mmCIF file of C-alpha atoms and ligand atoms in Angstrom:
data_model
loop_
_atom_site.group_PDB
_atom_site.id
_atom_site.type_symbol
_atom_site.label_atom_id
_atom_site.label_comp_id
_atom_site.label_asym_id
_atom_site.label_seq_id
_atom_site.Cartn_x
_atom_site.Cartn_y
_atom_site.Cartn_z
ATOM 1 C CA MET H 9 -25.761 25.284 30.968
ATOM 2 C CA ILE H 10 -26.761 28.841 31.671
ATOM 3 C CA VAL H 11 -30.370 29.806 30.510
ATOM 4 C CA ALA H 12 -30.730 33.897 30.563
ATOM 5 C CA MET H 13 -35.158 34.854 30.577
ATOM 6 C CA GLN H 14 -36.769 37.285 28.641
ATOM 7 C CA GLY H 15 -37.050 40.593 31.185
ATOM 8 C CA ILE H 16 -40.380 40.127 30.942
ATOM 9 C CA ALA H 17 -40.316 36.190 31.718
ATOM 10 C CA THR H 18 -43.158 35.165 34.292
ATOM 11 C CA GLU H 19 -42.319 33.857 37.561
ATOM 12 C CA GLU H 20 -44.445 30.315 35.388
ATOM 13 C CA ASN H 21 -42.005 30.524 33.532
ATOM 14 C CA ILE H 22 -39.233 30.617 35.581
ATOM 15 C CA GLN H 23 -40.274 28.080 37.468
ATOM 16 C CA GLN H 24 -41.179 25.621 34.188
ATOM 17 C CA VAL H 25 -36.957 26.543 33.178
ATOM 18 C CA ILE H 26 -35.900 25.219 36.335
ATOM 19 C CA GLU H 27 -38.551 21.738 36.978
ATOM 20 C CA ARG H 28 -37.060 21.091 33.823
ATOM 21 C CA MET H 29 -33.282 21.557 34.676
ATOM 22 C CA VAL H 30 -33.965 20.108 37.926
ATOM 23 C CA GLU H 31 -35.691 17.116 36.398
ATOM 24 C CA LEU H 32 -32.538 16.764 33.402
ATOM 25 C CA GLY H 33 -30.131 16.626 36.877
ATOM 26 C CA PHE H 34 -28.692 19.571 37.178
ATOM 27 C CA ASN H 35 -28.526 21.477 40.457
ATOM 28 C CA VAL H 36 -29.889 24.788 40.122
ATOM 29 C CA HIS H 37 -28.708 28.466 40.986
ATOM 30 C CA ARG H 38 -30.756 31.934 40.571
ATOM 31 C CA THR H 39 -30.169 35.123 39.939
ATOM 32 C CA THR H 40 -32.253 37.586 39.946
ATOM 33 C CA GLY H 41 -30.965 40.656 38.693
ATOM 34 C CA ALA H 42 -33.051 43.983 37.882
ATOM 35 C CA SER H 43 -34.006 43.556 34.073
ATOM 36 C CA GLN H 44 -33.606 39.798 33.481
ATOM 37 C CA THR H 45 -33.393 36.381 35.788
ATOM 38 C CA ILE H 46 -30.353 34.238 35.153
ATOM 39 C CA LEU H 47 -30.473 30.540 35.679
ATOM 40 C CA ALA H 48 -27.043 28.271 36.042
ATOM 41 C CA GLY H 49 -27.411 24.667 36.233
ATOM 42 C CA VAL H 50 -24.252 22.653 37.729
ATOM 43 C CA GLY H 51 -23.935 19.114 36.469
ATOM 44 C CA THR H 52 -23.353 17.314 33.934
ATOM 45 C CA PRO H 53 -26.389 15.507 32.971
ATOM 46 C CA ASP H 54 -25.297 12.664 30.532
ATOM 47 C CA HIS H 55 -28.123 14.167 27.860
ATOM 48 C CA PHE H 56 -29.932 17.443 27.648
ATOM 49 C CA GLU H 57 -30.090 19.732 24.788
ATOM 50 C CA VAL H 58 -29.594 23.240 25.131
ATOM 51 C CA ALA H 59 -32.150 23.473 22.365
ATOM 52 C CA GLU H 60 -34.916 22.713 24.125
ATOM 53 C CA PHE H 61 -34.508 25.319 26.442
ATOM 54 C CA LYS H 62 -33.409 28.286 24.329
ATOM 55 C CA VAL H 63 -37.380 27.782 23.262
ATOM 56 C CA LEU H 64 -38.769 27.239 26.098
ATOM 57 C CA PRO H 65 -41.563 30.663 26.838
ATOM 58 C CA GLY H 66 -39.749 33.900 28.429
ATOM 59 C CA VAL H 67 -35.996 32.056 27.577
ATOM 60 C CA HIS H 68 -33.872 35.172 25.836
ATOM 61 C CA ASP H 69 -31.192 32.674 25.371
ATOM 62 C CA ALA H 70 -29.220 29.159 26.644
ATOM 63 C CA TYR H 71 -25.743 28.046 27.022
ATOM 64 C CA ARG H 72 -24.069 24.742 27.328
ATOM 65 C CA ILE H 73 -20.816 25.579 29.640
ATOM 66 C CA SER H 74 -19.837 21.716 29.428
ATOM 67 C CA SER H 75 -18.782 20.302 26.197
ATOM 68 C CA PRO H 76 -20.522 17.559 24.684
ATOM 69 C CA TYR H 77 -17.862 15.428 24.212
ATOM 70 C CA LYS H 78 -16.148 13.767 27.491
ATOM 71 C CA LEU H 79 -13.947 10.927 25.789
ATOM 72 C CA ALA H 80 -12.566 13.373 23.496
ATOM 73 C CA GLY H 81 -11.895 16.302 25.328
ATOM 74 C CA ARG H 82 -8.124 18.080 26.093
ATOM 75 C CA SER H 83 -9.046 17.680 29.517
ATOM 76 C CA PHE H 84 -9.532 14.331 30.044
ATOM 77 C CA ARG H 85 -6.092 13.422 28.896
ATOM 78 C CA PRO H 86 -4.557 17.164 29.114
ATOM 79 C CA GLU H 87 -1.166 15.296 28.402
ATOM 80 C CA GLY H 88 -1.973 14.666 25.020
ATOM 81 C CA THR H 89 -2.372 11.416 23.729
ATOM 82 C CA LYS H 90 0.629 9.148 22.552
ATOM 83 C CA ILE H 91 0.061 6.219 19.532
ATOM 84 C CA THR H 92 2.925 3.215 19.873
ATOM 85 C CA PHE H 93 2.645 1.251 16.687
ATOM 86 C CA PRO H 94 4.263 -2.148 16.376
ATOM 87 C CA ASN H 95 7.574 -1.355 14.764
ATOM 88 C CA GLY H 96 8.378 1.380 17.500
ATOM 89 C CA VAL H 97 6.774 4.428 15.851
ATOM 90 C CA VAL H 98 5.308 7.045 18.120
ATOM 91 C CA VAL H 99 2.333 9.052 16.669
ATOM 92 C CA GLY H 100 1.447 12.759 18.562
ATOM 93 C CA GLY H 101 5.202 12.627 20.495
ATOM 94 C CA GLN H 102 7.747 15.322 18.850
ATOM 95 C CA GLU H 103 8.325 13.275 15.386
ATOM 96 C CA ILE H 104 5.673 14.098 13.225
ATOM 97 C CA THR H 105 4.550 11.409 10.842
ATOM 98 C CA ILE H 106 4.442 10.731 7.702
ATOM 99 C CA MET H 107 2.109 9.045 5.788
ATOM 100 C CA ALA H 108 2.307 8.783 1.799
ATOM 101 C CA GLY H 109 1.278 6.035 -1.049
ATOM 102 C CA PRO H 110 -0.805 6.410 -3.701
ATOM 103 C CA CYS H 111 -4.697 7.064 -3.002
ATOM 104 C CA SER H 112 -4.899 2.918 -4.614
ATOM 105 C CA VAL H 113 -3.585 0.367 -4.527
ATOM 106 C CA GLU H 114 -3.134 -0.633 -8.650
ATOM 107 C CA SER H 115 -1.024 -3.472 -9.111
ATOM 108 C CA ARG H 116 1.582 -5.228 -6.825
ATOM 109 C CA GLU H 117 4.941 -3.091 -9.322
ATOM 110 C CA GLN H 118 2.883 -0.025 -8.441
ATOM 111 C CA ILE H 119 2.597 -0.739 -4.799
ATOM 112 C CA LEU H 120 5.955 -2.175 -4.252
ATOM 113 C CA THR H 121 7.745 0.915 -5.980
ATOM 114 C CA SER H 122 5.593 3.461 -4.326
ATOM 115 C CA ALA H 123 6.277 2.139 -0.353
ATOM 116 C CA LYS H 124 10.420 1.784 -1.756
ATOM 117 C CA ILE H 125 10.088 5.742 -2.788
ATOM 118 C CA VAL H 126 7.955 6.361 0.375
ATOM 119 C CA LYS H 127 10.084 4.579 3.103
ATOM 120 C CA ALA H 128 13.116 6.224 1.064
ATOM 121 C CA ALA H 129 11.818 9.806 1.129
ATOM 122 C CA GLY H 130 12.147 9.062 5.355
ATOM 123 C CA ALA H 131 7.906 7.922 6.192
ATOM 124 C CA GLN H 132 7.031 5.992 8.577
ATOM 125 C CA PHE H 133 3.376 4.840 6.201
ATOM 126 C CA LEU H 134 2.582 3.288 3.348
ATOM 127 C CA ARG H 135 -1.183 3.880 2.498
ATOM 128 C CA GLY H 136 -2.954 3.005 -0.398
ATOM 129 C CA GLY H 137 -6.665 1.871 -0.844
ATOM 130 C CA ALA H 138 -7.912 -1.562 -1.497
ATOM 131 C CA PHE H 139 -11.880 -0.987 -0.542
ATOM 132 C CA LYS H 140 -11.636 3.127 -2.362
ATOM 133 C CA PRO H 141 -16.090 5.214 -1.721
ATOM 134 C CA ARG H 142 -15.582 6.365 -4.727
ATOM 135 C CA SER H 143 -18.404 9.354 -5.884
ATOM 136 C CA SER H 144 -19.267 7.442 -9.202
ATOM 137 C CA PRO H 145 -20.547 3.720 -8.962
ATOM 138 C CA TYR H 146 -18.784 3.318 -12.161
ATOM 139 C CA SER H 147 -15.000 4.250 -11.490
ATOM 140 C CA PHE H 148 -12.196 2.348 -10.519
ATOM 141 C CA GLN H 149 -13.189 0.598 -6.801
ATOM 142 C CA GLY H 150 -10.160 -1.110 -5.389
ATOM 143 C CA MET H 151 -7.708 -3.986 -5.664
ATOM 144 C CA GLY H 152 -10.294 -4.793 -1.864
ATOM 145 C CA LEU H 153 -8.809 -8.464 -0.408
ATOM 146 C CA GLU H 154 -5.609 -8.768 -2.566
ATOM 147 C CA GLY H 155 -5.051 -5.025 -2.230
ATOM 148 C CA LEU H 156 -4.450 -5.336 1.793
ATOM 149 C CA LYS H 157 -2.503 -7.884 1.016
ATOM 150 C CA LEU H 158 0.324 -6.372 -1.500
ATOM 151 C CA LEU H 159 -0.181 -3.658 1.206
ATOM 152 C CA ARG H 160 1.545 -5.945 4.041
ATOM 153 C CA GLU H 161 3.760 -7.522 1.744
ATOM 154 C CA VAL H 162 5.650 -4.854 0.583
ATOM 155 C CA SER H 163 5.003 -2.816 3.820
ATOM 156 C CA ASP H 164 7.107 -5.227 5.728
ATOM 157 C CA ALA H 165 9.489 -6.290 3.110
ATOM 158 C CA THR H 166 10.165 -2.082 3.272
ATOM 159 C CA GLY H 167 9.834 -1.842 7.011
ATOM 160 C CA LEU H 168 6.891 0.547 6.736
ATOM 161 C CA LEU H 169 3.626 0.669 8.497
ATOM 162 C CA VAL H 170 0.079 0.062 6.727
ATOM 163 C CA ILE H 171 -2.834 1.967 6.924
ATOM 164 C CA THR H 172 -5.995 1.661 4.607
ATOM 165 C CA GLU H 173 -9.491 2.842 4.404
ATOM 166 C CA VAL H 174 -12.537 0.812 5.723
ATOM 167 C CA MET H 175 -15.617 1.579 4.371
ATOM 168 C CA GLU H 176 -17.846 -1.423 6.003
ATOM 169 C CA ILE H 177 -18.084 -2.705 9.526
ATOM 170 C CA SER H 178 -17.477 -6.089 6.950
ATOM 171 C CA GLN H 179 -14.205 -4.877 6.778
ATOM 172 C CA ILE H 180 -12.852 -4.964 9.811
ATOM 173 C CA GLU H 181 -12.052 -8.968 10.468
ATOM 174 C CA LEU H 182 -10.740 -9.417 6.761
ATOM 175 C CA MET H 183 -8.495 -6.482 7.427
ATOM 176 C CA LEU H 184 -7.383 -6.254 10.500
ATOM 177 C CA PRO H 185 -4.065 -9.736 9.917
ATOM 178 C CA TYR H 186 -2.974 -6.971 7.118
ATOM 179 C CA ILE H 187 -3.190 -3.144 8.641
ATOM 180 C CA ASP H 188 -1.817 -1.350 11.693
ATOM 181 C CA CYS H 189 -4.246 1.807 10.867
ATOM 182 C CA PHE H 190 -7.759 2.255 10.031
ATOM 183 C CA GLN H 191 -9.033 4.672 7.974
ATOM 184 C CA VAL H 192 -12.348 6.483 8.192
ATOM 185 C CA GLY H 193 -13.056 8.017 5.290
ATOM 186 C CA ALA H 194 -14.698 11.431 5.176
ATOM 187 C CA ARG H 195 -17.577 9.686 3.409
ATOM 188 C CA ASN H 196 -17.705 8.093 6.656
ATOM 189 C CA MET H 197 -17.569 10.490 9.320
ATOM 190 C CA GLN H 198 -21.097 10.464 10.597
ATOM 191 C CA ASN H 199 -21.019 6.321 10.004
ATOM 192 C CA PHE H 200 -21.821 5.502 13.438
ATOM 193 C CA ASN H 201 -22.629 1.836 13.234
ATOM 194 C CA LEU H 202 -18.548 2.124 11.843
ATOM 195 C CA LEU H 203 -17.508 4.150 14.013
ATOM 196 C CA ARG H 204 -19.000 1.784 17.059
ATOM 197 C CA GLU H 205 -17.395 -1.306 15.994
ATOM 198 C CA LEU H 206 -14.565 0.924 15.672
ATOM 199 C CA GLY H 207 -14.701 1.288 18.980
ATOM 200 C CA HIS H 208 -14.501 -2.319 19.895
ATOM 201 C CA VAL H 209 -10.886 -3.523 18.111
ATOM 202 C CA ARG H 210 -8.053 -2.920 19.356
ATOM 203 C CA LYS H 211 -6.073 -1.127 16.204
ATOM 204 C CA PRO H 212 -5.472 2.437 15.926
ATOM 205 C CA VAL H 213 -8.231 4.654 13.823
ATOM 206 C CA LEU H 214 -7.416 7.620 11.490
ATOM 207 C CA MET H 215 -11.110 9.629 11.179
ATOM 208 C CA LYS H 216 -11.139 11.828 8.374
ATOM 209 C CA ARG H 217 -12.747 15.115 8.719
ATOM 210 C CA GLY H 218 -17.043 14.901 7.062
ATOM 211 C CA ILE H 219 -16.952 17.710 3.890
ATOM 212 C CA SER H 220 -18.790 19.123 5.731
ATOM 213 C CA ALA H 221 -18.686 18.105 9.521
ATOM 214 C CA THR H 222 -17.920 21.272 11.912
ATOM 215 C CA ILE H 223 -15.441 20.102 14.625
ATOM 216 C CA GLU H 224 -18.597 19.529 17.215
ATOM 217 C CA GLU H 225 -18.696 17.214 14.744
ATOM 218 C CA VAL H 226 -15.678 15.753 13.792
ATOM 219 C CA LEU H 227 -15.094 15.400 18.193
ATOM 220 C CA LEU H 228 -18.644 14.254 19.058
ATOM 221 C CA SER H 229 -17.854 10.453 15.946
ATOM 222 C CA ALA H 230 -14.544 10.828 18.132
ATOM 223 C CA GLU H 231 -16.470 10.196 20.745
ATOM 224 C CA TYR H 232 -18.640 6.888 19.189
ATOM 225 C CA ILE H 233 -14.871 5.762 18.999
ATOM 226 C CA LEU H 234 -13.209 6.295 22.303
ATOM 227 C CA SER H 235 -16.986 5.211 24.340
ATOM 228 C CA GLY H 236 -16.073 1.889 23.040
ATOM 229 C CA GLY H 237 -12.579 1.523 24.136
ATOM 230 C CA ASN H 238 -10.175 2.468 21.209
ATOM 231 C CA TYR H 239 -8.745 4.892 22.859
ATOM 232 C CA ASP H 240 -5.577 5.145 19.639
ATOM 233 C CA LEU H 241 -7.935 7.638 17.025
ATOM 234 C CA ILE H 242 -5.794 10.036 15.752
ATOM 235 C CA LEU H 243 -8.469 12.563 13.530
ATOM 236 C CA CYS H 244 -7.487 14.288 10.701
ATOM 237 C CA GLU H 245 -8.058 18.049 8.314
ATOM 238 C CA ARG H 246 -8.563 17.231 4.431
ATOM 239 C CA GLY H 247 -10.502 19.978 3.339
ATOM 240 C CA ILE H 248 -14.327 20.609 3.729
ATOM 241 C CA ARG H 249 -16.243 21.770 1.026
ATOM 242 C CA THR H 250 -17.312 25.860 0.244
ATOM 243 C CA TYR H 251 -18.405 27.441 -2.419
ATOM 244 C CA GLU H 252 -14.995 28.056 -3.825
ATOM 245 C CA THR H 253 -14.606 26.105 -6.849
ATOM 246 C CA TYR H 254 -10.700 26.285 -7.985
ATOM 247 C CA THR H 255 -9.458 23.607 -5.324
ATOM 248 C CA ARG H 256 -11.098 20.693 -4.484
ATOM 249 C CA ASN H 257 -11.843 21.317 -1.088
ATOM 250 C CA THR H 258 -10.776 23.988 1.294
ATOM 251 C CA MET H 259 -8.345 23.592 3.198
ATOM 252 C CA ASP H 260 -9.447 24.473 6.433
ATOM 253 C CA ILE H 261 -5.455 24.886 8.545
ATOM 254 C CA SER H 262 -7.352 26.604 11.152
ATOM 255 C CA ALA H 263 -9.445 22.948 12.287
ATOM 256 C CA ILE H 264 -5.587 22.084 13.307
ATOM 257 C CA PRO H 265 -4.893 24.534 16.219
ATOM 258 C CA VAL H 266 -8.296 24.251 16.962
ATOM 259 C CA LEU H 267 -8.615 20.428 17.717
ATOM 260 C CA LYS H 268 -4.984 20.217 19.164
ATOM 261 C CA LYS H 269 -6.701 23.005 21.742
ATOM 262 C CA LEU H 270 -9.848 21.403 22.333
ATOM 263 C CA THR H 271 -8.433 17.360 22.201
ATOM 264 C CA HIS H 272 -5.828 15.463 23.845
ATOM 265 C CA LEU H 273 -5.860 13.329 20.689
ATOM 266 C CA PRO H 274 -3.166 13.454 17.857
ATOM 267 C CA VAL H 275 -3.927 16.217 14.651
ATOM 268 C CA PHE H 276 -3.012 15.108 11.209
ATOM 269 C CA ALA H 277 -3.340 16.505 8.015
ATOM 270 C CA ASP H 278 -4.430 15.618 3.744
ATOM 271 C CA PRO H 279 -2.807 18.439 2.087
ATOM 272 C CA SER H 280 -3.751 16.361 -0.855
ATOM 273 C CA HIS H 281 -6.737 15.983 -0.847
ATOM 274 C CA GLY H 282 -7.633 19.395 1.164
ATOM 275 C CA ILE H 283 -6.807 21.162 -2.071
ATOM 276 C CA GLY H 284 -6.162 18.773 -5.049
ATOM 277 C CA ILE H 285 -3.713 20.295 -7.095
ATOM 278 C CA ARG H 286 -0.055 17.515 -6.935
ATOM 279 C CA ASP H 287 1.859 21.651 -7.042
ATOM 280 C CA MET H 288 -0.259 23.191 -3.823
ATOM 281 C CA VAL H 289 -0.125 20.437 -1.550
ATOM 282 C CA ALA H 290 3.983 21.209 -0.655
ATOM 283 C CA PRO H 291 2.867 24.295 0.874
ATOM 284 C CA MET H 292 -0.481 23.161 2.599
ATOM 285 C CA ALA H 293 1.371 20.765 4.347
ATOM 286 C CA LEU H 294 4.091 23.352 5.258
ATOM 287 C CA ALA H 295 0.959 25.106 6.558
ATOM 288 C CA SER H 296 -0.697 22.268 8.423
ATOM 289 C CA VAL H 297 2.950 21.642 10.541
ATOM 290 C CA ALA H 298 3.933 25.311 11.362
ATOM 291 C CA ALA H 299 -0.143 25.438 12.425
ATOM 292 C CA GLY H 300 1.107 22.055 14.793
ATOM 293 C CA ALA H 301 -0.783 19.449 13.098
ATOM 294 C CA ASP H 302 0.682 15.164 14.129
ATOM 295 C CA GLY H 303 1.504 14.158 11.054
ATOM 296 C CA LEU H 304 0.335 14.411 7.214
ATOM 297 C CA LEU H 305 -1.037 11.579 5.530
ATOM 298 C CA MET H 306 -0.403 12.557 1.707
ATOM 299 C CA GLU H 307 -0.376 11.347 -1.645
ATOM 300 C CA MET H 308 2.486 9.880 -4.180
ATOM 301 C CA HIS H 309 2.722 8.125 -7.310
ATOM 302 C CA PRO H 310 5.293 6.356 -9.193
ATOM 303 C CA ASN H 311 2.965 8.123 -12.206
ATOM 304 C CA PRO H 312 -0.242 9.970 -11.182
ATOM 305 C CA ASP H 313 -0.109 10.782 -14.950
ATOM 306 C CA LYS H 314 -1.465 7.570 -15.151
ATOM 307 C CA ALA H 315 -3.051 6.924 -11.767
ATOM 308 C CA MET H 316 -6.874 5.127 -11.288
ATOM 309 C CA SER H 317 -7.808 7.213 -8.769
ATOM 310 C CA ASP H 318 -6.896 11.291 -7.671
ATOM 311 C CA GLY H 319 -3.957 11.314 -9.308
ATOM 312 C CA ALA H 320 -4.021 15.488 -10.182
ATOM 313 C CA GLN H 321 -3.466 15.290 -6.827
ATOM 314 C CA SER H 322 -0.872 13.027 -6.066
ATOM 315 C CA LEU H 323 2.964 13.839 -5.978
ATOM 316 C CA TYR H 324 5.454 12.931 -8.457
ATOM 317 C CA PRO H 325 8.242 11.031 -6.059
ATOM 318 C CA GLN H 326 10.817 13.658 -5.715
ATOM 319 C CA GLN H 327 8.063 16.439 -4.923
ATOM 320 C CA LEU H 328 7.674 13.942 -2.053
ATOM 321 C CA GLN H 329 11.257 13.483 -1.433
ATOM 322 C CA ASP H 330 11.086 17.540 -1.508
ATOM 323 C CA LEU H 331 8.543 19.174 0.490
ATOM 324 C CA ILE H 332 10.017 15.878 3.302
ATOM 325 C CA ALA H 333 13.277 18.033 3.135
ATOM 326 C CA LYS H 334 11.841 21.339 3.646
ATOM 327 C CA LEU H 335 9.454 20.034 6.440
ATOM 328 C CA ARG H 336 12.808 18.617 8.046
ATOM 329 C CA LEU H 337 14.075 22.228 8.283
ATOM 330 C CA LEU H 338 10.296 23.939 9.195
ATOM 331 C CA ALA H 339 9.693 21.807 12.379
ATOM 332 C CA PRO H 340 12.469 22.714 14.521
ATOM 333 C CA VAL H 341 10.710 26.185 14.379
ATOM 334 C CA VAL H 342 7.656 24.140 15.676
ATOM 335 C CA GLU H 343 10.056 22.278 18.337
ATOM 336 C CA ARG H 344 9.011 19.565 16.397
ATOM 337 C CA THR H 345 11.538 17.055 14.467
ATOM 338 C CA VAL H 346 10.737 14.781 10.935
ATOM 339 C CA ALA H 347 12.866 11.212 10.383
HETATM 340 C C1 LIG J 401 -8.397 8.714 0.266
HETATM 341 O O1 LIG J 401 -8.139 9.177 1.046
HETATM 342 O O2 LIG J 401 -8.110 8.110 -0.930
HETATM 343 C C2 LIG J 401 -10.247 9.489 0.407
HETATM 344 C C3 LIG J 401 -10.747 8.495 -0.165
HETATM 345 O O3 LIG J 401 -9.893 10.464 1.469
HETATM 346 P P1 LIG J 401 -11.201 11.159 1.771
HETATM 347 O O4 LIG J 401 -12.008 10.007 2.607
HETATM 348 O O5 LIG J 401 -10.835 12.057 2.294
HETATM 349 O O6 LIG J 401 -12.102 11.181 1.035
HETATM 350 MN MN1 LIG J 402 -7.685 9.504 -2.639
#
């Protein structure tokens, strides 16, 4: 941490800052210039808040020079994290991972048809919500356990892996036998109790960015899962809320290269929730891969016009197929491959 004192700071002000830094465990190096004193705190105390220093008397400004997340930071694993799934699929390697399927599991027929389409298009994972976080309590809330069973059944039949959303701690145990990857939704990115519990399971987690979360907040949430010992974590940009109302969210493509720089964790993109408009999902998906995404999570429905949730942003089967064909052409430009 660096604390720059004001030119008018008194020796007493300076000593107060030094004392507090030492108390926290910093080694303090003092530089007295012609116009101001700079205090450099070396060392990494577990807990300190830069904001506390910014308001001390005589302080001009204070800056953090080490990152507040230790396990999520790129330097923890400079080579990047790779996650190997039971059937040999590797996330975070050269190959782009594709997860696709409906927003919600609605029926056996709907999810089986979806699985066949998703598999034929070349994806590795089937997505589909069994527990749905809906903005309105009167909207379809998902099929629950029955939905989990259907996901497993049709994925085994087609050779796909299963990703589905966990909304609360009590669902974790129930879900374990049926799924390959937990999805933490945008609304739960700061449900710290849930994140902590997911740190204790030994199954991969994909955590979405909260709708108004900063990149630092995403990484601090990741830290909750990693610090429990679960290192198989994927981060996912899914659009943030801005003043723009034309699109459902604003797909923050810029977060992808930023996250790739700051963390070793695989970074995915969900262009479906990111833009919310079916015909614009493909350009966002292509842009995400061009920007460095390790994988995509996308909504596709066999009959999106009749979907029980998120139909407007769900691709038609043919659109998914066409998009993956384009991704195969684009991937080599960024030194990646698409199965
Ligand atoms: C979803 O994937 O269907 C979903 C609810 O996503 P998000 O948490 O990003 O809104
Ligand atoms: Mn959805």
